[in-house]
């Protein structure tokens, strides 16, 4: 798995062995970041259920200023730190604007309000955690109602969180990875 675009394009990302992480496919990340291109320069991100850190690192490679990676598994969080080091070296920058938090993603409230939130949880827990995540995000993003929530899920899962509008869907078909982009209903039209 590699960074698919931006200044760190081609940098390999390391992953834990086994099935602890199900990384977003390169094709899905390319589609997501093509659709987000205008919003990336200088953006702050929050990468929940970060796994390899691919979503946040892809954003960084394409111009984001920095952000927070949240991963519950301490061993997997160490892989994110390795990936941050490799991408930052390629970009010729320090990792000062990046933070890895080892915690349950449903409880994290980072200091600075993000412009983009990436959520890529284990598929089997989506129905359980999605309602809580959107309630937390409603609180977190009150200062930035135009922030986007990028949520990866299987195509057959339907989410209609109260107070949120799906503004874009990428991917199609049951049993295929799908990304839905949500914005708060409080956002300006």
CSV table of C-alpha atoms in Angstrom, one decimal, residues 3-177:
chain,number,residue,atom,x,y,z
A,3,UNK,CA,0.4,7.1,-0.9
A,4,UNK,CA,-1.4,7.6,-4.2
A,5,UNK,CA,-1.0,11.3,-4.8
A,6,UNK,CA,0.6,14.6,-3.8
A,7,UNK,CA,4.2,15.3,-2.8
A,8,UNK,CA,4.7,12.0,-1.0
A,9,UNK,CA,3.2,9.9,-3.8
A,10,UNK,CA,4.6,6.4,-3.9
A,11,UNK,CA,5.8,6.3,-0.3
A,12,UNK,CA,5.1,2.8,1.0
A,13,UNK,CA,3.0,2.5,4.2
A,14,UNK,CA,3.7,-0.3,6.7
A,15,UNK,CA,0.9,-2.3,8.2
A,16,UNK,CA,0.7,-4.9,11.0
A,17,UNK,CA,0.6,-8.5,9.8
A,18,UNK,CA,-2.7,-10.3,9.9
A,19,UNK,CA,-6.2,-8.9,9.8
A,20,UNK,CA,-5.8,-6.2,12.5
A,21,UNK,CA,-6.1,-3.5,9.8
A,22,UNK,CA,-8.3,-3.4,6.7
A,23,UNK,CA,-6.8,-0.4,4.8
A,24,UNK,CA,-8.7,1.7,2.3
A,25,UNK,CA,-7.9,0.6,-1.2
A,26,UNK,CA,-5.6,2.8,-3.3
A,27,UNK,CA,-8.4,3.2,-5.9
A,28,UNK,CA,-10.9,4.3,-3.2
A,29,UNK,CA,-8.4,6.8,-1.7
A,30,UNK,CA,-7.7,8.2,-5.2
A,31,UNK,CA,-11.5,8.7,-5.7
A,32,UNK,CA,-12.0,10.3,-2.3
A,33,UNK,CA,-9.1,12.7,-2.7
A,34,UNK,CA,-9.9,13.7,-6.2
A,35,UNK,CA,-13.3,14.8,-4.9
A,36,UNK,CA,-11.8,16.7,-2.0
A,37,UNK,CA,-8.9,18.4,-3.9
A,38,UNK,CA,-10.2,21.9,-3.4
A,39,UNK,CA,-10.6,21.5,0.4
A,40,UNK,CA,-7.2,20.1,1.2
A,41,UNK,CA,-4.8,23.0,1.1
A,42,UNK,CA,-4.1,24.0,4.7
A,43,UNK,CA,-6.9,21.8,6.1
A,44,UNK,CA,-6.8,20.1,9.5
A,45,UNK,CA,-8.0,16.5,9.7
A,46,UNK,CA,-9.2,13.9,12.2
A,47,UNK,CA,-8.5,10.3,11.2
A,48,UNK,CA,-10.7,8.0,13.3
A,49,UNK,CA,-10.0,4.2,13.4
A,50,UNK,CA,-6.8,5.3,11.7
A,51,UNK,CA,-5.3,1.8,11.1
A,52,UNK,CA,-2.3,2.5,8.9
A,53,UNK,CA,-3.0,6.3,8.9
A,54,UNK,CA,-3.6,6.1,5.1
A,55,UNK,CA,-6.5,8.7,4.9
A,56,UNK,CA,-4.7,11.3,7.1
A,57,UNK,CA,-1.3,10.8,5.4
A,58,UNK,CA,-2.9,11.0,2.0
A,59,UNK,CA,-4.4,14.3,3.0
A,60,UNK,CA,-1.1,15.5,4.3
A,61,UNK,CA,0.7,14.5,1.1
A,62,UNK,CA,-1.9,16.6,-0.9
A,63,UNK,CA,-1.6,19.8,1.2
A,64,UNK,CA,-3.3,19.4,4.5
A,65,UNK,CA,-1.6,21.3,7.4
A,66,UNK,CA,-1.9,18.5,9.9
A,67,UNK,CA,-4.2,16.6,12.2
A,68,UNK,CA,-4.9,13.8,14.6
A,69,UNK,CA,-4.8,10.1,14.1
A,70,UNK,CA,-6.9,8.0,16.5
A,71,UNK,CA,-6.3,4.3,16.8
A,72,UNK,CA,-7.3,2.1,19.7
A,73,UNK,CA,-4.6,-0.6,19.2
A,74,UNK,CA,-1.3,0.5,20.6
A,75,UNK,CA,0.7,-1.7,18.3
A,76,UNK,CA,-1.1,-0.4,15.3
A,77,UNK,CA,-0.6,3.1,16.5
A,78,UNK,CA,3.2,2.4,16.4
A,79,UNK,CA,2.8,1.6,12.6
A,80,UNK,CA,1.1,5.0,12.1
A,81,UNK,CA,4.1,6.7,13.8
A,82,UNK,CA,6.4,4.9,11.4
A,83,UNK,CA,4.2,5.9,8.4
A,84,UNK,CA,4.2,9.5,9.6
A,85,UNK,CA,8.0,9.6,9.8
A,86,UNK,CA,8.3,8.2,6.2
A,87,UNK,CA,5.8,10.6,4.7
A,88,UNK,CA,7.2,13.6,6.6
A,89,UNK,CA,10.7,12.8,5.5
A,90,UNK,CA,9.4,12.7,1.9
A,91,UNK,CA,7.7,16.0,2.4
A,92,UNK,CA,10.8,17.6,4.0
A,93,UNK,CA,8.8,18.6,7.1
A,94,UNK,CA,8.6,17.8,10.8
A,95,UNK,CA,5.7,15.9,12.3
A,96,UNK,CA,5.0,18.7,14.7
A,97,UNK,CA,1.4,19.3,13.4
A,98,UNK,CA,0.5,15.6,13.7
A,99,UNK,CA,-0.6,13.7,16.7
A,100,UNK,CA,-1.3,10.0,17.3
A,101,UNK,CA,-3.8,9.3,20.0
A,102,UNK,CA,-4.2,5.7,21.3
A,103,UNK,CA,-7.8,5.7,22.4
A,104,UNK,CA,-11.4,4.6,21.5
A,105,UNK,CA,-12.4,6.8,18.5
A,106,UNK,CA,-15.9,7.3,19.9
A,107,UNK,CA,-14.6,9.2,22.9
A,108,UNK,CA,-12.0,11.5,21.4
A,109,UNK,CA,-12.4,15.3,21.2
A,110,UNK,CA,-9.2,16.8,19.9
A,111,UNK,CA,-8.3,20.4,20.7
A,112,UNK,CA,-8.4,22.0,17.3
A,113,UNK,CA,-11.6,21.6,15.2
A,114,UNK,CA,-10.9,19.7,12.0
A,115,UNK,CA,-12.0,20.6,8.5
A,116,UNK,CA,-12.1,17.0,7.4
A,117,UNK,CA,-13.0,13.9,9.4
A,118,UNK,CA,-12.1,10.4,8.1
A,119,UNK,CA,-13.9,7.4,9.6
A,120,UNK,CA,-12.9,3.9,8.5
A,121,UNK,CA,-14.0,1.6,11.3
A,122,UNK,CA,-14.1,-2.2,11.2
A,123,UNK,CA,-17.2,-2.9,9.1
A,124,UNK,CA,-18.8,-5.2,11.7
A,125,UNK,CA,-19.1,-2.3,14.3
A,126,UNK,CA,-20.5,0.4,12.0
A,127,UNK,CA,-24.1,0.1,12.9
A,128,UNK,CA,-23.1,0.2,16.6
A,129,UNK,CA,-20.7,3.1,16.6
A,130,UNK,CA,-22.0,5.4,13.8
A,131,UNK,CA,-24.9,6.9,15.8
A,132,UNK,CA,-22.5,7.8,18.7
A,133,UNK,CA,-19.8,9.1,16.3
A,134,UNK,CA,-22.3,11.5,14.6
A,135,UNK,CA,-23.5,12.8,18.0
A,136,UNK,CA,-19.9,13.5,19.0
A,137,UNK,CA,-19.1,15.1,15.7
A,138,UNK,CA,-22.1,17.3,15.9
A,139,UNK,CA,-20.6,18.7,19.2
A,140,UNK,CA,-17.0,18.8,17.8
A,141,UNK,CA,-17.8,20.5,14.5
A,142,UNK,CA,-20.2,23.2,15.9
A,143,UNK,CA,-17.6,25.9,15.1
A,144,UNK,CA,-17.1,24.5,11.6
A,145,UNK,CA,-20.5,23.4,10.2
A,146,UNK,CA,-19.0,23.2,6.7
A,147,UNK,CA,-16.5,20.5,7.8
A,148,UNK,CA,-16.9,17.2,5.9
A,149,UNK,CA,-17.1,13.7,7.3
A,150,UNK,CA,-15.7,11.0,5.0
A,151,UNK,CA,-17.1,7.6,6.1
A,152,UNK,CA,-16.0,4.3,4.5
A,153,UNK,CA,-18.4,1.4,4.8
A,154,UNK,CA,-19.7,-1.5,2.8
A,155,UNK,CA,-22.1,-0.6,0.0
A,156,UNK,CA,-25.0,-2.3,1.6
A,157,UNK,CA,-24.9,-0.2,4.8
A,158,UNK,CA,-27.3,2.7,4.9
A,159,UNK,CA,-26.6,5.6,7.2
A,160,UNK,CA,-29.0,8.6,7.7
A,161,UNK,CA,-27.7,10.3,10.8
A,162,UNK,CA,-30.1,13.0,12.1
A,163,UNK,CA,-28.7,16.4,11.4
A,164,UNK,CA,-26.4,15.3,8.6
A,165,UNK,CA,-26.7,15.2,4.8
A,166,UNK,CA,-24.9,12.8,2.5
A,167,UNK,CA,-23.5,15.1,-0.1
A,168,UNK,CA,-21.5,12.5,-2.2
A,169,UNK,CA,-21.2,8.8,-2.5
A,170,UNK,CA,-18.2,7.0,-4.1
A,171,UNK,CA,-18.3,3.4,-5.0
A,172,UNK,CA,-21.3,1.2,-5.6
A,173,UNK,CA,-22.6,-2.2,-5.0
A,174,UNK,CA,-23.3,-4.4,-2.0
A,175,UNK,CA,-20.2,-5.9,-0.5
A,176,UNK,CA,-18.0,-3.3,-2.1
A,177,UNK,CA,-16.2,-0.5,-0.2
